[in-house]
Amino acid sequence: MKSEPRKPFSKDIIHIENIDQVCNDIIAKLKTDVAKKLQRRGGVIGISGGIDSSVCLALSAKAFGPKNVLAIMLPEQDSSDDSRELAEKLAKKFGVSTLIENITEALNGFGCYERRDEAILRVIPSFDKDKDKAKIEIKQNIAENIPAIFSITVIKPDGESISKLLPAKEYLQIVASTNFKQRSRMSMLYYHGERLHYAVIGTPNKHEVEQGFFVKHGDGGADVMPIGHLYKTQVYQLARHLGVPQEIIDRTPTTDTYTAEQSQEDFFYQMPFESMDLIWYGWENGYPAQEVGKVMDKTTKEIENIYKSFERKRKTTEYLRMRPIF
Amino acid sequence: MENQNDVKSDIKKYILEASLSDVKDVEDDALIFENGLLDSMGLLFLIEFLGETFNVEVNDDELNPKNFESINSIVSFVNNKLAVKV
């Protein structure tokens, strides 16, 4: 049998042509997975006002019927205020019931904020937890061939910003303490899922799953992940097709985890989604760096280094995707 | 102050011990990240080691392949920092 010639690399290579069919397939699979494989009668989903959870809510509403979906907002003291407004608008649009579960007290119980702030203070002694805002970010250029290392940035009320490379001990403590947020959300989602005999719908997209941008047993803890195979630009395509409110589509994806505003690009991905999707596709499908570089207006060396960075991220985060070993 | 040979042998010993691969030796100019000897946490622990052993602090803008890609580049980075201190 003659195999089809491979498509030349182009900026449209991951564009979904038959969007209606793709949405219908995902919806049909979601319905079967939840009803037949998981044997649950609906879905519970944590919504943040972000694009991924919005698309998952829209898909779930179509798969199970709006009355069999519960959308839960899980804010805490560092969440941005407009997240709630957008999440409410979204749920209303798809006719889904909502619930607000504020997890701040649970996080206080775990010592989440205290443990995080204690580590920040050790690196930046002038940090005032009540007045300053903080975030962690990667400042290196992804096209340079060296692993990514996080820095902490503290922003003073007058806008002054202090940034320092995070030492290993403090980096690990900050990440471990903020991960209480995603794990507390997961516990609450499972409470409602079990209470209603619903499945927990996970919202990570392909990059989050494969590059390990999720918390093990946190947002990575779910029964089904309907967009886990989709690139971010494809998630946007679905959002437009499904009628997700425009304000959500236009919003810059943030982590909503640290007190200072922080885009996912600064925090983890080190490049815009549009470029990352295409270069990841090129890497995953074995396109030569030279061919991808020409289309992406980058040198072959830059693409080779980005390929290496993807390879490193997938390898170093393998642990997150692993099941317990026995 | 440690001499240059001590710096190299301390760094080499550390990298071999901390390596994710089961290697007995590593060339001084081998690319340690490209060869999978260290990953990003490995780099972070290496920076911690440089601070504890040589009292050398690494800044954001110093984290580049020129300073960290091989044992030779790390040794020359550390020696330059130590020379500035003297």
Tab-separated table of C-alpha atoms in Angstrom:
chain	number	residue	atom	x	y	z
A	1	MET	CA	0.000	0.000	0.000
A	2	LYS	CA	1.272	3.435	-0.893
A	3	SER	CA	1.551	5.727	2.128
A	4	GLU	CA	0.401	9.341	1.827
A	5	PRO	CA	3.230	11.842	1.313
A	6	ARG	CA	3.870	13.906	4.433
A	7	LYS	CA	2.423	17.417	4.361
A	8	PRO	CA	5.058	20.127	4.028
A	9	PHE	CA	5.437	22.058	7.289
A	10	SER	CA	3.298	25.217	7.315
A	11	LYS	CA	1.631	27.556	9.805
A	12	ASP	CA	-1.732	25.903	9.040
A	13	ILE	CA	-0.555	22.379	9.692
A	14	ILE	CA	-2.458	21.953	12.987
A	15	HIS	CA	-5.515	23.947	11.955
A	16	ILE	CA	-8.622	21.754	12.348
A	17	GLU	CA	-10.473	21.740	9.018
A	18	ASN	CA	-13.547	19.742	10.027
A	19	ILE	CA	-14.152	21.423	13.395
A	20	ASP	CA	-17.790	20.339	13.642
A	21	GLN	CA	-16.850	16.690	13.196
A	22	VAL	CA	-13.948	16.927	15.676
A	23	CYS	CA	-16.226	18.485	18.333
A	24	ASN	CA	-18.878	15.833	17.761
A	25	ASP	CA	-16.294	13.050	18.068
A	26	ILE	CA	-14.943	14.448	21.357
A	27	ILE	CA	-18.468	14.839	22.719
A	28	ALA	CA	-19.443	11.285	21.711
A	29	LYS	CA	-16.257	9.855	23.248
A	30	LEU	CA	-16.712	11.845	26.455
A	31	LYS	CA	-20.252	10.548	26.784
A	32	THR	CA	-19.193	6.936	26.260
A	33	ASP	CA	-16.136	7.204	28.523
A	34	VAL	CA	-18.138	8.630	31.409
A	35	ALA	CA	-21.287	6.503	31.060
A	36	LYS	CA	-19.828	3.177	29.930
A	37	LYS	CA	-16.217	3.048	31.118
A	38	LEU	CA	-16.431	5.108	34.301
A	39	GLN	CA	-20.099	4.321	34.915
A	40	ARG	CA	-20.907	7.800	36.152
A	41	ARG	CA	-24.024	9.809	35.345
A	42	GLY	CA	-22.555	13.254	34.720
A	43	GLY	CA	-19.539	15.469	35.238
A	44	VAL	CA	-18.158	17.872	37.797
A	45	ILE	CA	-15.674	20.445	36.554
A	46	GLY	CA	-13.588	23.149	38.183
A	47	ILE	CA	-13.902	26.405	36.246
A	48	SER	CA	-11.520	29.341	36.425
A	49	GLY	CA	-12.657	31.624	33.625
A	50	GLY	CA	-9.759	30.305	31.540
A	51	ILE	CA	-9.985	28.914	28.025
A	52	ASP	CA	-9.285	25.230	28.829
A	53	SER	CA	-11.880	24.785	31.570
A	54	SER	CA	-14.378	26.780	29.497
A	55	VAL	CA	-14.038	24.472	26.507
A	56	CYS	CA	-14.279	21.413	28.771
A	57	LEU	CA	-17.453	22.798	30.329
A	58	ALA	CA	-18.994	23.421	26.903
A	59	LEU	CA	-18.089	19.895	25.759
A	60	SER	CA	-19.438	18.376	28.994
A	61	ALA	CA	-22.712	20.291	28.743
A	62	LYS	CA	-23.196	18.910	25.230
A	63	ALA	CA	-22.100	15.387	26.189
A	64	PHE	CA	-24.162	14.873	29.365
A	65	GLY	CA	-26.804	17.614	29.068
A	66	PRO	CA	-26.449	20.835	31.139
A	67	LYS	CA	-28.438	19.456	34.080
A	68	ASN	CA	-25.891	16.650	34.535
A	69	VAL	CA	-22.917	18.996	34.849
A	70	LEU	CA	-21.861	20.912	37.948
A	71	ALA	CA	-19.348	23.729	37.476
A	72	ILE	CA	-17.406	24.646	40.601
A	73	MET	CA	-15.432	27.828	41.133
A	74	LEU	CA	-12.629	27.241	43.611
A	75	PRO	CA	-11.139	30.651	44.407
A	76	GLU	CA	-8.632	31.395	47.154
A	77	GLN	CA	-7.154	34.613	48.473
A	78	ASP	CA	-4.728	35.030	45.540
A	79	SER	CA	-7.294	34.421	42.767
A	80	SER	CA	-8.058	37.330	40.468
A	81	ASP	CA	-11.504	38.902	40.852
A	82	ASP	CA	-12.486	38.795	37.195
A	83	SER	CA	-12.049	34.984	37.129
A	84	ARG	CA	-15.331	34.590	39.025
A	85	GLU	CA	-17.282	36.949	36.796
A	86	LEU	CA	-16.125	35.200	33.636
A	87	ALA	CA	-16.773	31.738	35.074
A	88	GLU	CA	-20.324	32.729	35.996
A	89	LYS	CA	-20.984	34.143	32.542
A	90	LEU	CA	-19.707	30.933	30.971
A	91	ALA	CA	-21.858	28.627	33.112
A	92	LYS	CA	-24.925	30.750	32.396
A	93	LYS	CA	-24.257	30.605	28.661
A	94	PHE	CA	-24.263	26.793	28.685
A	95	GLY	CA	-27.080	26.458	31.257
A	96	VAL	CA	-24.899	24.702	33.823
A	97	SER	CA	-25.359	25.048	37.619
A	98	THR	CA	-22.504	26.596	39.554
A	99	LEU	CA	-21.170	26.431	43.056
A	100	ILE	CA	-18.482	28.478	44.785
A	101	GLU	CA	-16.122	26.707	47.154
A	102	ASN	CA	-13.551	29.095	48.597
A	103	ILE	CA	-10.500	27.039	49.553
A	104	THR	CA	-8.584	29.786	51.403
A	105	GLU	CA	-9.278	28.306	54.843
A	106	ALA	CA	-8.252	24.821	53.722
A	107	LEU	CA	-5.025	26.313	52.379
A	108	ASN	CA	-4.439	28.167	55.637
A	109	GLY	CA	-4.896	24.847	57.405
A	110	PHE	CA	-2.179	23.291	55.254
A	111	GLY	CA	0.071	26.292	55.888
A	112	CYS	CA	0.222	26.920	52.126
A	113	TYR	CA	0.707	30.700	52.267
A	114	GLU	CA	2.931	30.651	55.352
A	115	ARG	CA	5.295	28.025	53.955
A	116	ARG	CA	5.473	29.790	50.568
A	117	ASP	CA	6.102	33.253	52.076
A	118	GLU	CA	8.738	31.902	54.446
A	119	ALA	CA	10.716	30.596	51.444
A	120	ILE	CA	10.320	33.881	49.512
A	121	LEU	CA	11.568	35.819	52.553
A	122	ARG	CA	14.721	33.735	52.725
A	123	VAL	CA	15.575	34.815	49.152
A	124	ILE	CA	14.290	38.409	49.287
A	125	PRO	CA	14.413	39.591	52.933
A	126	SER	CA	12.591	42.862	52.112
A	127	PHE	CA	9.474	40.924	50.945
A	128	ASP	CA	6.348	42.186	52.729
A	129	LYS	CA	3.696	39.462	52.403
A	130	ASP	CA	0.847	41.865	53.152
A	131	LYS	CA	1.785	44.579	50.666
A	132	ASP	CA	4.002	43.068	47.952
A	133	LYS	CA	3.069	40.743	45.146
A	134	ALA	CA	5.218	37.807	44.068
A	135	LYS	CA	5.540	35.343	41.225
A	136	ILE	CA	8.020	32.840	39.894
A	137	GLU	CA	9.121	32.841	36.277
A	138	ILE	CA	11.680	31.565	33.795
A	139	LYS	CA	13.814	34.374	32.409
A	140	GLN	CA	16.029	32.400	30.067
A	141	ASN	CA	15.646	32.261	26.320
A	142	ILE	CA	14.265	28.850	25.296
A	143	ALA	CA	16.433	28.953	22.169
A	144	GLU	CA	19.578	28.808	24.360
A	145	ASN	CA	20.621	25.268	25.042
A	146	ILE	CA	20.425	25.148	28.846
A	147	PRO	CA	17.703	23.814	31.196
A	148	ALA	CA	15.147	26.291	32.507
A	149	ILE	CA	15.672	27.660	36.012
A	150	PHE	CA	13.098	29.701	37.942
A	151	SER	CA	13.543	33.182	39.397
A	152	ILE	CA	11.390	34.827	42.049
A	153	THR	CA	10.126	38.332	41.345
A	154	VAL	CA	8.702	40.524	44.100
A	155	ILE	CA	6.755	43.616	43.055
A	156	LYS	CA	6.538	46.463	45.592
A	157	PRO	CA	3.398	48.664	45.832
A	158	ASP	CA	5.251	51.495	44.008
A	159	GLY	CA	5.956	49.150	41.080
A	160	GLU	CA	9.602	48.486	41.970
A	161	SER	CA	10.483	44.934	41.073
A	162	ILE	CA	13.168	42.764	42.702
A	163	SER	CA	14.150	39.537	41.007
A	164	LYS	CA	16.533	36.783	42.112
A	165	LEU	CA	17.399	33.322	40.905
A	166	LEU	CA	15.689	30.787	43.168
A	167	PRO	CA	18.014	28.462	45.074
A	168	ALA	CA	17.036	24.774	44.976
A	169	LYS	CA	15.685	24.565	48.535
A	170	GLU	CA	13.492	27.661	48.234
A	171	TYR	CA	12.295	26.787	44.730
A	172	LEU	CA	11.172	23.353	45.882
A	173	GLN	CA	9.454	24.760	48.987
A	174	ILE	CA	7.566	27.418	46.991
A	175	VAL	CA	6.373	24.894	44.415
A	176	ALA	CA	5.470	22.276	47.038
A	177	SER	CA	3.477	24.800	49.079
A	178	THR	CA	1.596	26.362	46.152
A	179	ASN	CA	0.746	22.864	44.892
A	180	PHE	CA	-1.596	22.650	47.898
A	181	LYS	CA	-3.891	24.872	45.810
A	182	GLN	CA	-4.368	22.403	42.963
A	183	ARG	CA	-4.515	19.443	45.351
A	184	SER	CA	-7.152	21.103	47.533
A	185	ARG	CA	-9.197	21.845	44.414
A	186	MET	CA	-8.915	18.216	43.355
A	187	SER	CA	-10.152	17.039	46.796
A	188	MET	CA	-13.145	19.347	46.610
A	189	LEU	CA	-13.984	18.269	43.044
A	190	TYR	CA	-13.901	14.619	44.100
A	191	TYR	CA	-16.121	15.391	47.078
A	192	HIS	CA	-18.809	16.726	44.755
A	193	GLY	CA	-18.123	14.099	42.112
A	194	GLU	CA	-18.654	11.297	44.621
A	195	ARG	CA	-21.634	13.025	46.223
A	196	LEU	CA	-23.394	13.195	42.847
A	197	HIS	CA	-22.002	10.010	41.270
A	198	TYR	CA	-20.354	12.195	38.610
A	199	ALA	CA	-16.932	11.892	36.965
A	200	VAL	CA	-14.312	14.591	37.557
A	201	ILE	CA	-13.561	16.253	34.221
A	202	GLY	CA	-9.881	17.233	33.932
A	203	THR	CA	-9.018	20.333	31.929
A	204	PRO	CA	-5.309	20.028	30.908
A	205	ASN	CA	-4.494	20.432	27.204
A	206	LYS	CA	-1.811	18.566	25.237
A	207	HIS	CA	1.040	20.875	26.298
A	208	GLU	CA	0.137	20.712	29.960
A	209	VAL	CA	-0.018	16.922	29.844
A	210	GLU	CA	3.128	16.362	27.784
A	211	GLN	CA	5.359	19.129	29.127
A	212	GLY	CA	4.268	18.373	32.687
A	213	PHE	CA	2.631	21.725	33.397
A	214	PHE	CA	0.227	20.267	35.949
A	215	VAL	CA	0.309	19.170	39.574
A	216	LYS	CA	0.415	15.438	40.193
A	217	HIS	CA	-2.753	14.518	42.108
A	218	GLY	CA	-3.821	18.141	41.681
A	219	ASP	CA	-5.152	19.383	38.344
A	220	GLY	CA	-3.623	16.172	36.951
A	221	GLY	CA	-6.047	14.202	39.158
A	222	ALA	CA	-9.198	13.589	37.130
A	223	ASP	CA	-11.223	10.760	35.607
A	224	VAL	CA	-11.232	11.957	32.020
A	225	MET	CA	-9.380	14.693	30.088
A	226	PRO	CA	-11.375	15.586	26.962
A	227	ILE	CA	-8.836	18.097	25.540
A	228	GLY	CA	-5.653	16.313	26.670
A	229	HIS	CA	-4.748	15.607	23.032
A	230	LEU	CA	-5.345	19.138	21.673
A	231	TYR	CA	-2.846	21.909	21.033
A	232	LYS	CA	-3.659	25.257	22.638
A	233	THR	CA	-4.497	26.913	19.304
A	234	GLN	CA	-6.879	24.029	18.599
A	235	VAL	CA	-8.512	24.604	22.003
A	236	TYR	CA	-9.111	28.208	20.895
A	237	GLN	CA	-10.622	26.931	17.645
A	238	LEU	CA	-13.006	24.739	19.642
A	239	ALA	CA	-13.835	27.650	21.958
A	240	ARG	CA	-14.900	29.821	19.022
A	241	HIS	CA	-16.891	26.988	17.470
A	242	LEU	CA	-18.666	26.077	20.711
A	243	GLY	CA	-19.555	29.692	21.519
A	244	VAL	CA	-17.382	30.313	24.582
A	245	PRO	CA	-17.790	34.011	25.590
A	246	GLN	CA	-15.407	36.301	23.705
A	247	GLU	CA	-13.927	37.843	26.911
A	248	ILE	CA	-12.636	34.397	27.857
A	249	ILE	CA	-11.161	33.837	24.400
A	250	ASP	CA	-9.460	37.249	24.477
A	251	ARG	CA	-7.989	36.817	27.947
A	252	THR	CA	-4.259	36.068	28.318
A	253	PRO	CA	-3.872	32.607	29.906
A	254	THR	CA	-2.547	33.029	33.447
A	255	THR	CA	-1.587	30.600	36.172
A	256	ASP	CA	-3.831	32.350	38.753
A	257	THR	CA	-1.558	30.800	41.371
A	258	TYR	CA	0.748	33.599	42.534
A	259	THR	CA	-0.179	37.045	43.864
A	260	ALA	CA	1.418	38.934	40.952
A	261	GLU	CA	-0.103	38.736	37.463
A	262	GLN	CA	1.651	35.992	35.612
A	263	SER	CA	1.119	34.638	32.124
A	264	GLN	CA	1.647	30.924	31.446
A	265	GLU	CA	4.216	31.984	28.849
A	266	ASP	CA	6.396	33.724	31.499
A	267	PHE	CA	5.860	30.990	34.028
A	268	PHE	CA	6.610	27.936	32.018
A	269	TYR	CA	6.401	27.840	28.263
A	270	GLN	CA	8.934	30.583	27.381
A	271	MET	CA	7.265	31.375	24.033
A	272	PRO	CA	3.837	32.312	22.639
A	273	PHE	CA	1.329	29.467	22.209
A	274	GLU	CA	1.048	29.950	18.479
A	275	SER	CA	4.765	29.271	17.982
A	276	MET	CA	4.977	26.573	20.624
A	277	ASP	CA	2.128	24.553	19.094
A	278	LEU	CA	3.724	24.528	15.663
A	279	ILE	CA	7.275	23.813	16.799
A	280	TRP	CA	6.025	21.061	19.126
A	281	TYR	CA	4.146	19.532	16.191
A	282	GLY	CA	7.307	19.726	14.090
A	283	TRP	CA	9.344	18.059	16.831
A	284	GLU	CA	6.794	15.347	17.581
A	285	ASN	CA	6.371	14.470	13.913
A	286	GLY	CA	10.046	14.471	13.018
A	287	TYR	CA	10.159	17.557	10.789
A	288	PRO	CA	13.759	18.715	10.249
A	289	ALA	CA	14.708	21.840	12.226
A	290	GLN	CA	15.690	23.573	8.994
A	291	GLU	CA	12.228	23.152	7.441
A	292	VAL	CA	10.474	24.333	10.621
A	293	GLY	CA	12.912	27.233	11.050
A	294	LYS	CA	12.128	28.607	7.573
A	295	VAL	CA	8.397	28.735	8.312
A	296	MET	CA	8.808	30.046	11.859
A	297	ASP	CA	11.391	32.666	10.891
A	298	LYS	CA	14.013	31.142	13.196
A	299	THR	CA	17.465	29.722	12.574
A	300	THR	CA	17.999	25.970	12.359
A	301	LYS	CA	20.105	26.194	15.543
A	302	GLU	CA	17.296	27.945	17.434
A	303	ILE	CA	14.784	25.271	16.425
A	304	GLU	CA	17.260	22.523	17.330
A	305	ASN	CA	17.662	24.047	20.795
A	306	ILE	CA	13.889	24.381	21.215
A	307	TYR	CA	13.520	20.703	20.188
A	308	LYS	CA	16.086	19.825	22.871
A	309	SER	CA	14.202	21.895	25.434
A	310	PHE	CA	10.957	19.995	24.606
A	311	GLU	CA	12.790	16.715	24.927
A	312	ARG	CA	14.176	17.772	28.334
A	313	LYS	CA	10.769	18.934	29.573
A	314	ARG	CA	9.068	15.705	28.538
A	315	LYS	CA	11.823	13.613	30.113
A	316	THR	CA	12.134	15.519	33.397
A	317	THR	CA	8.363	15.534	33.935
A	318	GLU	CA	7.891	11.830	33.173
A	319	TYR	CA	7.503	11.260	36.918
A	320	LEU	CA	4.325	13.364	36.924
A	321	ARG	CA	2.657	11.115	34.350
A	322	MET	CA	3.771	7.858	35.946
A	323	ARG	CA	1.425	5.620	37.875
A	324	PRO	CA	2.694	4.280	41.207
A	325	ILE	CA	5.320	1.595	40.649
A	326	PHE	CA	4.745	-1.812	42.212
B	1	MET	CA	41.676	29.989	47.891
B	2	GLU	CA	41.493	26.730	45.987
B	3	ASN	CA	43.749	26.362	42.984
B	4	GLN	CA	42.335	25.785	39.507
B	5	ASN	CA	42.986	22.029	39.546
B	6	ASP	CA	41.101	21.641	42.823
B	7	VAL	CA	38.170	23.583	41.392
B	8	LYS	CA	38.041	21.296	38.368
B	9	SER	CA	38.353	18.087	40.330
B	10	ASP	CA	35.694	19.180	42.870
B	11	ILE	CA	33.254	20.103	40.092
B	12	LYS	CA	33.935	16.926	38.126
B	13	LYS	CA	33.510	14.770	41.220
B	14	TYR	CA	30.237	16.489	42.055
B	15	ILE	CA	28.838	16.101	38.528
B	16	LEU	CA	29.717	12.414	38.378
B	17	GLU	CA	28.063	11.808	41.742
B	18	ALA	CA	24.975	13.858	40.892
B	19	SER	CA	24.620	12.487	37.366
B	20	LEU	CA	21.415	10.784	36.318
B	21	SER	CA	23.382	8.459	34.049
B	22	ASP	CA	25.489	5.590	35.225
B	23	VAL	CA	28.804	7.049	34.061
B	24	LYS	CA	32.274	6.484	35.449
B	25	ASP	CA	33.961	9.411	33.725
B	26	VAL	CA	33.098	12.489	31.737
B	27	GLU	CA	35.200	14.491	29.288
B	28	ASP	CA	35.955	18.021	30.412
B	29	ASP	CA	34.371	19.485	27.298
B	30	ALA	CA	31.376	17.104	27.102
B	31	LEU	CA	28.022	18.899	26.943
B	32	ILE	CA	26.544	17.909	30.295
B	33	PHE	CA	22.909	18.850	29.610
B	34	GLU	CA	22.848	17.656	26.036
B	35	ASN	CA	24.289	14.305	27.127
B	36	GLY	CA	21.631	13.964	29.807
B	37	LEU	CA	24.137	14.010	32.683
B	38	LEU	CA	22.128	16.688	34.485
B	39	ASP	CA	18.555	17.978	34.065
B	40	SER	CA	17.066	21.285	35.256
B	41	MET	CA	16.944	20.198	38.915
B	42	GLY	CA	20.492	18.943	38.461
B	43	LEU	CA	21.517	22.421	37.316
B	44	LEU	CA	19.768	23.945	40.318
B	45	PHE	CA	21.581	21.599	42.715
B	46	LEU	CA	24.860	22.324	40.896
B	47	ILE	CA	24.335	26.059	41.532
B	48	GLU	CA	23.710	25.236	45.204
B	49	PHE	CA	26.929	23.211	45.254
B	50	LEU	CA	28.926	26.098	43.735
B	51	GLY	CA	27.553	28.422	46.406
B	52	GLU	CA	28.329	26.055	49.275
B	53	THR	CA	31.752	24.932	48.039
B	54	PHE	CA	33.215	28.052	46.423
B	55	ASN	CA	30.942	30.760	47.826
B	56	VAL	CA	30.048	31.686	44.249
B	57	GLU	CA	26.634	33.207	43.601
B	58	VAL	CA	25.000	32.808	40.178
B	59	ASN	CA	22.836	35.615	38.774
B	60	ASP	CA	19.954	35.386	36.260
B	61	ASP	CA	22.021	36.762	33.403
B	62	GLU	CA	24.905	34.365	34.029
B	63	LEU	CA	22.780	31.292	33.349
B	64	ASN	CA	23.819	30.599	29.792
B	65	PRO	CA	25.548	27.814	27.855
B	66	LYS	CA	28.833	29.754	27.832
B	67	ASN	CA	29.073	29.401	31.632
B	68	PHE	CA	27.419	26.032	32.183
B	69	GLU	CA	27.450	23.723	29.177
B	70	SER	CA	30.515	21.658	30.167
B	71	ILE	CA	32.916	21.060	33.046
B	72	ASN	CA	35.424	23.370	31.354
B	73	SER	CA	32.895	26.177	31.047
B	74	ILE	CA	31.764	25.829	34.686
B	75	VAL	CA	35.384	25.799	35.893
B	76	SER	CA	36.216	28.919	33.953
B	77	PHE	CA	33.029	30.628	35.204
B	78	VAL	CA	33.906	29.774	38.834
B	79	ASN	CA	37.527	30.843	38.410
B	80	ASN	CA	36.477	34.183	36.923
B	81	LYS	CA	34.125	34.797	39.831
B	82	LEU	CA	36.806	33.849	42.357
B	83	ALA	CA	39.336	36.132	40.605
B	84	VAL	CA	36.942	39.080	40.896
B	85	LYS	CA	36.576	38.416	44.637
B	86	VAL	CA	40.353	38.490	45.133
